[in-house]
Coordinates of C-alpha atoms and ligand atoms in Angstrom, one line a residue:
X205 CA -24.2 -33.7 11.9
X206 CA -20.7 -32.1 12.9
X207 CA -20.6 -28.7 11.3
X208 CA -18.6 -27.9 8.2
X209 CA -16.8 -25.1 6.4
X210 CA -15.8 -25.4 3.0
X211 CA -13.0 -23.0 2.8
X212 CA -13.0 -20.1 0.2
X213 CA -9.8 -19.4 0.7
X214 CA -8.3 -22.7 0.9
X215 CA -4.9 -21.9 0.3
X216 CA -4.7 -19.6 2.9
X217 CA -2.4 -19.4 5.9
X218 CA -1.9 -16.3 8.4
X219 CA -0.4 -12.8 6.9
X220 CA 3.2 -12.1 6.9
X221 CA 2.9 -9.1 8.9
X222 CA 1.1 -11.1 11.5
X223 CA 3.7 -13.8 11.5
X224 CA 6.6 -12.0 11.7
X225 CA 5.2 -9.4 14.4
X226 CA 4.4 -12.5 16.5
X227 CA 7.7 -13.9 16.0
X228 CA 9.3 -10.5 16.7
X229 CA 7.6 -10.2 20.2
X230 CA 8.3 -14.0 21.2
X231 CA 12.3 -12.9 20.7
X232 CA 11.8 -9.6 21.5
X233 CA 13.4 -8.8 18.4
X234 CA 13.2 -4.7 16.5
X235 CA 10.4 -5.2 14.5
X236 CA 11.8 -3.8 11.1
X237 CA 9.3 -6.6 9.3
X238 CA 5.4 -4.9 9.5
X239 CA 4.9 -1.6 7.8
X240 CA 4.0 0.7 10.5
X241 CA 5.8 4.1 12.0
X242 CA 7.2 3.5 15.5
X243 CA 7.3 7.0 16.1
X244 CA 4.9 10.2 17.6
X245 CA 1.6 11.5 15.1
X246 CA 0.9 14.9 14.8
X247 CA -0.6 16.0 18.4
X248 CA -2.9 18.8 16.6
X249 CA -4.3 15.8 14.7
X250 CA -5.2 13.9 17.7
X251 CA -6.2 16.9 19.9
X252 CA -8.7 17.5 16.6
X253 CA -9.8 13.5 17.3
X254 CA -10.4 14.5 21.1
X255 CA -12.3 17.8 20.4
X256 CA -14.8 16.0 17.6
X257 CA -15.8 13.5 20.5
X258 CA -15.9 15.9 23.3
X259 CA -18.5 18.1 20.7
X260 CA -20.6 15.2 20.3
X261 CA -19.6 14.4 16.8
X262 CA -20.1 10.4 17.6
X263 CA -22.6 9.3 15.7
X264 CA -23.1 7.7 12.2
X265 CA -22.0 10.6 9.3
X266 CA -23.3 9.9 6.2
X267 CA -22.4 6.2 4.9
X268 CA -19.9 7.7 1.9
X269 CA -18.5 9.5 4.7
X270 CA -18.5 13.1 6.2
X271 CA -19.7 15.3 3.4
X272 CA -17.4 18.3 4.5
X273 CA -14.2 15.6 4.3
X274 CA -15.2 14.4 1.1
X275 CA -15.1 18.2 -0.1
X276 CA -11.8 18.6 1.3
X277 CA -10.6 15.3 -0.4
X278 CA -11.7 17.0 -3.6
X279 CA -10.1 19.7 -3.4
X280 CA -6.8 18.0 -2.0
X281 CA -7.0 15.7 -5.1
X282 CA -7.4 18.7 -7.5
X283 CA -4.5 20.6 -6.0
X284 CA -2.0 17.8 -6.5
X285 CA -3.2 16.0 -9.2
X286 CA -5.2 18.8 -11.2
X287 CA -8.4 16.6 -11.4
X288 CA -12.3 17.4 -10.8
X289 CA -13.7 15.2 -8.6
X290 CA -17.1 15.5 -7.3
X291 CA -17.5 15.1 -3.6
X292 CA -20.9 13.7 -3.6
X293 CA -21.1 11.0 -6.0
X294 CA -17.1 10.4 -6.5
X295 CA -15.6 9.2 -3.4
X296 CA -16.5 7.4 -0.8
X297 CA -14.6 7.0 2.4
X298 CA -13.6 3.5 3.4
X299 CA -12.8 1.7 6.7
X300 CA -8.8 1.5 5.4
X301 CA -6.8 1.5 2.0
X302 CA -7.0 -2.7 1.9
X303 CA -11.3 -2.6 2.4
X304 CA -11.2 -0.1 -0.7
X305 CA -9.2 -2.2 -2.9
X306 CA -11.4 -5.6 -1.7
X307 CA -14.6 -3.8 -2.5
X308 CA -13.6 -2.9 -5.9
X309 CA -12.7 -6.5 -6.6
X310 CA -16.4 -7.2 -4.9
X311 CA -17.6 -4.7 -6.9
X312 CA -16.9 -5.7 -10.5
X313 CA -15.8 -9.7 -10.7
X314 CA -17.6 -12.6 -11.6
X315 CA -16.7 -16.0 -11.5
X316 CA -13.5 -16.8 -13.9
X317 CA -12.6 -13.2 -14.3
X318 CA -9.0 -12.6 -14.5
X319 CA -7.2 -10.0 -12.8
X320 CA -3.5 -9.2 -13.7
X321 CA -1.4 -8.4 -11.0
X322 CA 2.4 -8.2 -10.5
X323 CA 4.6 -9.7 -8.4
X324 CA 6.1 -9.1 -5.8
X325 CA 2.7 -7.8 -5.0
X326 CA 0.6 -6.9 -1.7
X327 CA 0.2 -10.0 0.1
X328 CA -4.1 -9.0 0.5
X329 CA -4.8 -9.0 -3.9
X330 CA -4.5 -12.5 -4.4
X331 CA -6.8 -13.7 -1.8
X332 CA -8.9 -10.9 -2.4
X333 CA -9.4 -11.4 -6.3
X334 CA -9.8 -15.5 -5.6
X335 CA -12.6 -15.1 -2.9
X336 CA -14.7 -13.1 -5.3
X337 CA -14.6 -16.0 -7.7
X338 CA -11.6 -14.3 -9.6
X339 CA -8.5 -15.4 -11.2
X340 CA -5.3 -13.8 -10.2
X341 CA -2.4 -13.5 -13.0
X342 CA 1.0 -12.6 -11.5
X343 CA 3.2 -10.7 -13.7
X344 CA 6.7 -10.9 -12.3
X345 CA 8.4 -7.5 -12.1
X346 CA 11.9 -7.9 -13.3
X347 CA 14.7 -8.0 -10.9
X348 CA 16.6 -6.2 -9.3
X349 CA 14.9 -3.0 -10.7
X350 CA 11.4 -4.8 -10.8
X351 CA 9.7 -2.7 -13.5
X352 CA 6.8 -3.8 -15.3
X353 CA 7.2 -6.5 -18.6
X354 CA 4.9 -4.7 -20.6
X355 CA 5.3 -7.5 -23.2
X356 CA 4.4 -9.8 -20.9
X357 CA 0.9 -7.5 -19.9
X358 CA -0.1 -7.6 -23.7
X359 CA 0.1 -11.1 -24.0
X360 CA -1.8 -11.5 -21.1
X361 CA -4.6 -9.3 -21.6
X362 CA -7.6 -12.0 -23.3
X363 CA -11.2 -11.3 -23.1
X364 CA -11.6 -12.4 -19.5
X365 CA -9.0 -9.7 -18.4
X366 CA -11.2 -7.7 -16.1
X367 CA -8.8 -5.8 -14.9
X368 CA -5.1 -4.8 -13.8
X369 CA -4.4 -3.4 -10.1
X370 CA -1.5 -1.5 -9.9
X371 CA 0.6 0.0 -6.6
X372 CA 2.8 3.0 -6.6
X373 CA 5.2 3.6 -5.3
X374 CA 5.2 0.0 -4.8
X375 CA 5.0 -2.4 -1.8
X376 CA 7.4 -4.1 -1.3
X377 CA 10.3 -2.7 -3.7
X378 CA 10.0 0.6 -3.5
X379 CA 9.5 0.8 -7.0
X380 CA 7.2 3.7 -9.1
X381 CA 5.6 4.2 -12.3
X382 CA 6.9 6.6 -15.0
X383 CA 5.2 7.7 -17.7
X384 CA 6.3 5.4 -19.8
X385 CA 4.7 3.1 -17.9
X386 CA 1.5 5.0 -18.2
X387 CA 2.5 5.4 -21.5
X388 CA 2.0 1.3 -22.0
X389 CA -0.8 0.8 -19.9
X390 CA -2.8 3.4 -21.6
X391 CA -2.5 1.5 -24.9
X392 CA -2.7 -1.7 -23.4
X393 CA -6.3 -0.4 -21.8
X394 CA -7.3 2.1 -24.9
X395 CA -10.6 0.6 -26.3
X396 CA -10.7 -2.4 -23.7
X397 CA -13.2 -3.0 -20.7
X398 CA -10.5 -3.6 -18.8
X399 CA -10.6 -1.4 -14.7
X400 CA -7.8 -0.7 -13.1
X401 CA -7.9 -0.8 -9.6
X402 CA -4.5 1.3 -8.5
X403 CA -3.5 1.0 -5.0
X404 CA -1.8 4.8 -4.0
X405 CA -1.5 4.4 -0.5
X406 CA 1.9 5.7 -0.7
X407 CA 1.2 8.0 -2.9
X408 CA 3.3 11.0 -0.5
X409 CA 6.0 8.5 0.2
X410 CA 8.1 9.7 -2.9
X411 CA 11.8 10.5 -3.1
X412 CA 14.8 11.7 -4.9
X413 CA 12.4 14.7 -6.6
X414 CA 10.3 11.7 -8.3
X415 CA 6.8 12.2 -9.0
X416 CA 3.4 10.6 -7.9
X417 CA 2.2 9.7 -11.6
X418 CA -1.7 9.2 -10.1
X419 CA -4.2 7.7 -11.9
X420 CA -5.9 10.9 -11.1
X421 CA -3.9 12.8 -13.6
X422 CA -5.2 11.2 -16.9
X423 CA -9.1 11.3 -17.1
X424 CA -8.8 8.6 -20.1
X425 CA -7.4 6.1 -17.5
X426 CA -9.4 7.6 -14.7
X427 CA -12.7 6.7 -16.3
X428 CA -12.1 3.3 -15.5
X429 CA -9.8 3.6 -12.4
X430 CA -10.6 2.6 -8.6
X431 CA -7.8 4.8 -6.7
X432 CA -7.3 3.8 -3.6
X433 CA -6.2 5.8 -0.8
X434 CA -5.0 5.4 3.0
X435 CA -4.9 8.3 5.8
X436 CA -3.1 5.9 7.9
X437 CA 0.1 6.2 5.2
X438 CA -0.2 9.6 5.1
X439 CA -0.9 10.9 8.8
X440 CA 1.4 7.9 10.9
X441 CA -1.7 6.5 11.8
X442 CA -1.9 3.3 10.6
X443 CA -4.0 1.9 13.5
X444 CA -6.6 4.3 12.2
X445 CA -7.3 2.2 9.4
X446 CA -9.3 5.0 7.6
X447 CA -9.0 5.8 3.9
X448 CA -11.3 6.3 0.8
X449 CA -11.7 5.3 -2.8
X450 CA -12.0 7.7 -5.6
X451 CA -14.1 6.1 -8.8
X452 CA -16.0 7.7 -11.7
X453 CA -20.1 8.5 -10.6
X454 CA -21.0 5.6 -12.3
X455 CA -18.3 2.9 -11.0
X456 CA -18.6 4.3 -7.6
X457 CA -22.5 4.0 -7.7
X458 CA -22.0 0.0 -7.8
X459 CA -19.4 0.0 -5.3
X460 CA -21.1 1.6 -2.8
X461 CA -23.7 -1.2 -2.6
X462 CA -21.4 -3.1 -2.0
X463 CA -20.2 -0.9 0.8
X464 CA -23.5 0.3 2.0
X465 CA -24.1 -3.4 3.8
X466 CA -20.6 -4.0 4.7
X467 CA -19.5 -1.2 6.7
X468 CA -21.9 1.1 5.7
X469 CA -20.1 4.1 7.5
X470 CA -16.8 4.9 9.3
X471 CA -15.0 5.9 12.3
X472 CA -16.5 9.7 12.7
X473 CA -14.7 11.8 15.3
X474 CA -11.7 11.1 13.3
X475 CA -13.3 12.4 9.9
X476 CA -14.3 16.1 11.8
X477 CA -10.4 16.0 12.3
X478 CA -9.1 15.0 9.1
X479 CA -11.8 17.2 7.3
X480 CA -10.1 20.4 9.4
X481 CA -6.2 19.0 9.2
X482 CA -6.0 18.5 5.8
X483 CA -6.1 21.9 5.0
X484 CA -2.5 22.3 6.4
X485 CA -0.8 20.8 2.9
X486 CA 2.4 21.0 4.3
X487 CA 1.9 18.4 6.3
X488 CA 1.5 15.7 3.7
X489 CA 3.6 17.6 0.8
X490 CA 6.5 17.2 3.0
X491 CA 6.0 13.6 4.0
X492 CA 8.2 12.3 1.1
X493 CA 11.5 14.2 2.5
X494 CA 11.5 13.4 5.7
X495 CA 10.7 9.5 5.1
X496 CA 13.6 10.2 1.9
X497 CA 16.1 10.9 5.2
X498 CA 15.0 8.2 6.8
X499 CA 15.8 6.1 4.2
X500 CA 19.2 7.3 3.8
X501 CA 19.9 7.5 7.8
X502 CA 19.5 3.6 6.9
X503 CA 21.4 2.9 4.2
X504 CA 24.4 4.6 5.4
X505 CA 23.9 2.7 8.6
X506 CA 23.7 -0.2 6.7
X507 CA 26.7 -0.2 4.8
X508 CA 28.4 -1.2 8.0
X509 CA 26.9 -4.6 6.7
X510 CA 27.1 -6.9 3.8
X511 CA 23.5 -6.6 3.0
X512 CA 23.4 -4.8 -0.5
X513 CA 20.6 -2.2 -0.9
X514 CA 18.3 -2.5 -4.0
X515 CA 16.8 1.0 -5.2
X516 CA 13.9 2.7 -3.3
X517 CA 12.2 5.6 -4.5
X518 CA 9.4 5.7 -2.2
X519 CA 7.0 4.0 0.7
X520 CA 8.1 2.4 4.0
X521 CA 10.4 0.1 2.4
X522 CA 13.8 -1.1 1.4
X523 CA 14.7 -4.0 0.2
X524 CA 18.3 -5.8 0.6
X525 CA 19.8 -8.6 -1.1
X526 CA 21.2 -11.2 1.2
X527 CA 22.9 -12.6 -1.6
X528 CA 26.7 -14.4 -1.2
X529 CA 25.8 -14.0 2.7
X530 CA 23.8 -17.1 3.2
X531 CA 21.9 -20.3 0.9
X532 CA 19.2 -20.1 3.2
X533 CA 15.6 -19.6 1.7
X534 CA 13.9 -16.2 2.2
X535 CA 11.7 -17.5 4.8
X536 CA 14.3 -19.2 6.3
X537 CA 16.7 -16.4 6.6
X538 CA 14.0 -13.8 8.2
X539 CA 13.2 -16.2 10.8
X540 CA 16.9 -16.8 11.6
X541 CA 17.7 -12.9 11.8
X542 CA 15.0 -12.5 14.3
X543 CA 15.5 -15.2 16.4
X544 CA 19.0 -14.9 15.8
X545 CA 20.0 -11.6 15.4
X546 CA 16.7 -9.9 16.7
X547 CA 15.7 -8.1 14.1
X548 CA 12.4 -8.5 12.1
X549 CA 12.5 -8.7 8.3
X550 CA 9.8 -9.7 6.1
X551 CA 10.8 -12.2 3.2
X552 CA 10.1 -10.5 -0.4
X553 CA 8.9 -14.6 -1.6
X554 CA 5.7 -13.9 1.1
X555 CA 4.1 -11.6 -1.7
X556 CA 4.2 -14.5 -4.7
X557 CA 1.3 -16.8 -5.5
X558 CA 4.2 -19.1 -6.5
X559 CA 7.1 -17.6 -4.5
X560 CA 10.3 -16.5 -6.4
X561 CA 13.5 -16.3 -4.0
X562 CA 15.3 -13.8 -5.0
X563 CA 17.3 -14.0 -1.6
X564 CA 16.2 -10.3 -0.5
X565 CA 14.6 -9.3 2.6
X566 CA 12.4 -6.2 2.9
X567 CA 12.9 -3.6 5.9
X568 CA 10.8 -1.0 6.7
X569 CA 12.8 2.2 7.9
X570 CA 9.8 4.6 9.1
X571 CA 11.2 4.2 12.5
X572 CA 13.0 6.8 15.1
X573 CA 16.7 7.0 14.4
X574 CA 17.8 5.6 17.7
X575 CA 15.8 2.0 16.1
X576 CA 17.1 2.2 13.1
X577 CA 20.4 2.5 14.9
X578 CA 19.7 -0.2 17.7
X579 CA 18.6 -2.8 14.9
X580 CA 22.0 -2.0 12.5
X581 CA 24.2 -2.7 15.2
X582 CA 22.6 -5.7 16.2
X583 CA 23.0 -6.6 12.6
X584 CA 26.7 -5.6 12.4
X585 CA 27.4 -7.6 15.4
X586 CA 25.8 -10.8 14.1
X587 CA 27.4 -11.0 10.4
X588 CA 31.0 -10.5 12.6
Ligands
PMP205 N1 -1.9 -1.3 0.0 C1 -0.6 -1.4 0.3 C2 0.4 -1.6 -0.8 C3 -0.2 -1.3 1.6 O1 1.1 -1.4 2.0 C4 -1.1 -1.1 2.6 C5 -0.7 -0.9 4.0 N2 -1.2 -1.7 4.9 C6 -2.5 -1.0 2.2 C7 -2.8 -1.1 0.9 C8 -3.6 -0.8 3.2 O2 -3.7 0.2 4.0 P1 -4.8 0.3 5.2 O3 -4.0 0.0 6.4 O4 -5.3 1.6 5.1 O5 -5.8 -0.8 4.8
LIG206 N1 1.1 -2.5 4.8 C1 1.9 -3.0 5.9 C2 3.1 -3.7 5.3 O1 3.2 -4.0 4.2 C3 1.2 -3.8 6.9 C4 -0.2 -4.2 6.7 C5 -0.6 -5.4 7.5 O2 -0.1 -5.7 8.5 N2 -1.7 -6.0 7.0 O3 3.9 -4.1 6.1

């Protein structure tokens, strides 16, 4: 008999990113599409890299990660978010921001759980929830601001809500919480089951003087939270794919069985250097102004265009409305402006379950000037 896969993830094509990276290369187009810094990392970060392996630090650390980086973790988290973690039984350090959000969905669903989610959301929830039996709920945001329908959260939340994931600041908009948002999902949550699993990857990405409200910061919503975290955000390293998950002693206990036969442990040269690097604060504390100048170097380059900038208060991202310019379908209109005008986009319908088209197009500006500026012109010159 001819082998035979039935699919868990039948509805399941190829990642954006992936897509629109390969596209970019075939028309040797600037990829402004995939989230990822284009420009050097820290070289006292990778000479630390180079010394662990030249001391011999290659071998397996301990499988929730190297006890003297989890320490430093704790203490990092309790500088900037005022919160006692313990190192041992708290956090566990995970191949990547994306593994630590799938293993808390491994972690807690069974079959017919429902997970709310909103959209636009990160294009790896969905298929996350759905191949651990769960079901996703999209929530749109509401454009062009895309803040959260609280409204439509409550009548959502039933007793096979298991739990909400959150992002911010938020992939793709740009968007972040406030505390009046924390102010709704803490009543929404208040004497329910209900996790929350909140993706903070970005949480240094921040502009305009805003605030990273972490779940970290209110122990009621804490003693049900997942945070996830991602060095590669945070250090320009996103090739690393190295972050860690912060979880109540009890939580975390379940979600390291899950972890202990997946990965089991990570990348360890790179842990002796993080462990040592992140004592320098600075380095992280003033990530959000100099990605906040990169964000305006592009908007003021972009106003040489008739692509109209939505707000973004933090991450990689921007998003612009296309809107008036051309009928073409999200989709449509990123593939034209690569093979067209060579520059990479990625369509804002890519993260919907059931894709709204708002006619925007997100662009990531953590990218060297001279890019940004090479990809604008090209931009200019092909609306003229
Ligand atoms: N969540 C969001 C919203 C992201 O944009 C990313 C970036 N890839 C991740 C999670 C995952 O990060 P990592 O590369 O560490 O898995
Ligand atoms: N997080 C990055 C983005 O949103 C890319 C991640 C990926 O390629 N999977 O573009």
């Amino acid at each position: 008999m001819k082998h035979s896969i039935q699919s868990k993830l039948p509805n399941v094509g190829t990642t954006i990113f992936t897509v629109m990276s390969a596209l970019a290369t075939k028309h040797n187009a600037i990829n402004l599409g995939q989230g990822f810094p284009d420009f050097a990392m820290n070289e006292k970060l990778t000479g630390l890299v180079s010394e662990a392996m030249k001391s011999g630090n290659n071998q397996y650390v301990h499988m929730c990660g190297l006890p003297l980086l989890r320490e430093r973790l704790a203490e990092k988290v309790n500088h900037d978010y005022g919160c006692n973690i313990n190192p041992d039984s708290e956090i566990t350090v995970t191949p990547g921001g994306t593994y630590a959000i799938y293993t808390a969905f491994t972690t807690i669903l069974q079959p017919g759980d429902e997970v709310i989610l909103f959209e636009p959301a990160y294009d790896s929830y969905v298929p996350n929830i759905e191949i651990n039996g769960g079901v996703a709920i999209g929530i749109p945001l509401l454009y062009p601001d895309y803040a959260i329908d609280w409204k439509r959260v409550k009548e959502k939340v039933n007793s096979k809500t298991k739990a909400i994931i959150i992002n911010t600041p938020h992939n793709p908009t740009g968007s972040v919480l406030s505390a009046e948002d924390i102010e709704q999902l803490r009543s929404i949550v208040k004497d329910t089951g209900i996790f929350i699993i909140s993706d903070e990857v970005y949480e240094h990405l921040i502009f305009d003087q805003k605030e990273h409200l972490s779940m970290l910061r209110y122990p009621d919503l804490l003693e049900r939270s997942f945070v996830c975290f991602s060095f590669g955000k945070v250090y320009h390293c996103t090739g690393w794919k190295l972050g860690y998950c912060i979880a109540p002693s009890e939580i975390m206990k379940e979600f390291r069985k899950v972890h202990q036969f997946n990965c089991f442990t990570c990348h360890s040269p790179t842990q002796y250097a993080l462990a040592e690097f992140l004592t320098e604060k600075n380095q992280y504390l003033e990530l959000g102004f100099f990605l906040q100048q990169k964000r305006d170097f592009f908007q003021s380059l972009m106003q040489q265009t008739r692509l109209k900038p939505l707000p973004s208060f933090g991450s990689y991202f921007q998003l612009y409305s296309y809107e008036g310019v051309s009928d073409d379908s999200e989709k449509d209109f990123a593939i034209k402006l690569t093979q067209e005008a060579g520059v990479a986009t990625i369509p804002v319908s890519a993260f919907y379950k059931n894709p709204i088209d708002n006619k925007v197009l997100r662009f990531c500006f953590a990218k060297k000037e001279a890019t940004l500026e090479v990809a604008v012109n090209r931009l200019i010159k092909y609306f003229n």
